[in-house]
Amino acid sequence: MAYCPVLLVFILAFVCVSTEDEPVPSQMTKAERIQLREEARSMFYHAYDAYMDNAYPADELMPLSCKGRWRGVTPSRGDMDDVLGNFSLTLVDSLDTLVVMGDFSEFNRAVRLVLRDVSFDHDIIVSVFETNIRMLGGLLSAHVLATALRSEVPILRWYDGQLLALAEDLGRRLLPAFNTSTGIPHGRVNLRHGLRGLSESRETCTACAGTMILEMAALSRLTGDPVFEQKAHRAMDRLWMIRHRTSDLMGTVINIHSGDWVRKDSGVGAGIDSYYEYCLKAYILLGDEKYLARFTRHYNAVMKYISRPPVMLAVHMHRPHLQSRNFMDALLAFWPGLQVLLGDVRPAVETHEML
Ligand SMILES: *[C@@H]1O[C@H](CO)[C@@H](O)[C@H](O)[C@H]1NC(C)=O
Ligand SMILES: *[C@@H]1O[C@H](CO)[C@@H](O)[C@H](O)[C@H]1NC(C)=O
């Protein structure tokens, strides 16, 4: 569940490119695929080993000085530092990738390090969204994988749900963020003190509010406590309620107390991106048709108003024929991956080629 760009590269590398006018190029050979796989593997270990050797247990590696980045110690980057919670972010975010790499012995070592070193009782304000997708998602996916591997991988036989207990502790620390009259969560929360010091916070982004359901639902189903899933569903319901009723498009910034739009420009990149992703994946993970129906309405709207092959341009949600800007941000590069997941491969290939 933690984001895995490596997997996206794999998926897209296997898509065979063709256009109307050109002959279909020959498909990739098995040797070429293996070579790309090994290239991705060595890129992963380059980053992972450098982090473990030079930065761990800090949250991030600073790639130029080759030192760990510590919240409140290294010079602040403003909002970007909201991902840093003094909880070894990069290691937790990498756990599932170690399993994808088939590296069970390093996975075992990494899980033991997390259980020894990671804790959440810190007086630190973190991004609810980033903490959910990377930390909660990382802990939950590692828990599910460790549980599944335990019977077949002897070195993992000791594993007995310890990561789930950590995930539940973290999940409870995120819950105060949902205490708004709209159910749309605050963008930030203090890991130790909840909303203390955050009474001024009023705005959040669509993606921030709408990228909780996979991890929160998994946490509820695994622990048996429905509260996490309920909060995330409520936020999703509210987002769906405030879509533009004729265009089915979403804006990018919301007032969490009134539910009113603060910014009404509508694209598929920064500020919205993973809300669309989570609508489709909520259907895939939970089997709830409601999310497929919502995703389909949003998808048709995006393809009608935002997709201008070969580019994708943001429009005004209430006047969707009016472009709101004339550039594309890097975050929308996830869109072809979502289209492949949906099975709409042709536009995915076109957009990927253009990117
Ligand atoms: C994070 O941990 C480092 C190293 O222990 C410490 O120096 C720093 O004060 C902590 N940051 C915060 C905001 O607590
Ligand atoms: C939620 O907010 C209300 C009103 O601000 C407050 O009275 C209540 O204690 C809060 N509940 C939690 C669980 O934080």
Short mmCIF file of C-alpha atoms and ligand atoms in Angstrom, two decimals, residues 59 70-73 84-87 122-125, ligand 1:
data_model
loop_
_atom_site.label_atom_id
_atom_site.label_comp_id
_atom_site.label_asym_id
_atom_site.label_seq_id
_atom_site.Cartn_x
_atom_site.Cartn_y
_atom_site.Cartn_z
CA ASP A 59 13.46 9.79 8.76
CA TRP A 70 16.14 15.16 11.74
CA ARG A 71 13.07 17.26 12.43
CA GLY A 72 14.01 20.38 14.34
CA VAL A 73 17.76 19.74 13.92
CA LEU A 84 9.21 13.91 9.41
CA GLY A 85 7.96 12.42 12.70
CA ASN A 86 11.15 10.98 14.13
CA PHE A 87 9.76 7.56 13.27
CA HIS A 122 6.49 12.56 20.21
CA ASP A 123 5.51 16.22 20.56
CA ILE A 124 5.69 16.65 16.77
CA ILE A 125 3.12 17.96 14.28
C1 LIG B 1 14.09 14.05 16.72
O1 LIG B 1 15.12 13.20 17.18
C2 LIG B 1 16.40 13.83 17.26
C3 LIG B 1 17.44 12.76 17.58
O2 LIG B 1 17.06 12.04 18.71
C4 LIG B 1 16.33 14.93 18.30
O3 LIG B 1 17.57 15.59 18.38
C5 LIG B 1 15.26 15.94 17.88
O4 LIG B 1 15.10 16.91 18.87
C6 LIG B 1 13.92 15.23 17.66
N1 LIG B 1 13.00 16.20 17.09
C7 LIG B 1 11.89 16.56 17.73
C8 LIG B 1 11.08 17.63 17.02
O5 LIG B 1 11.50 16.08 18.77
#
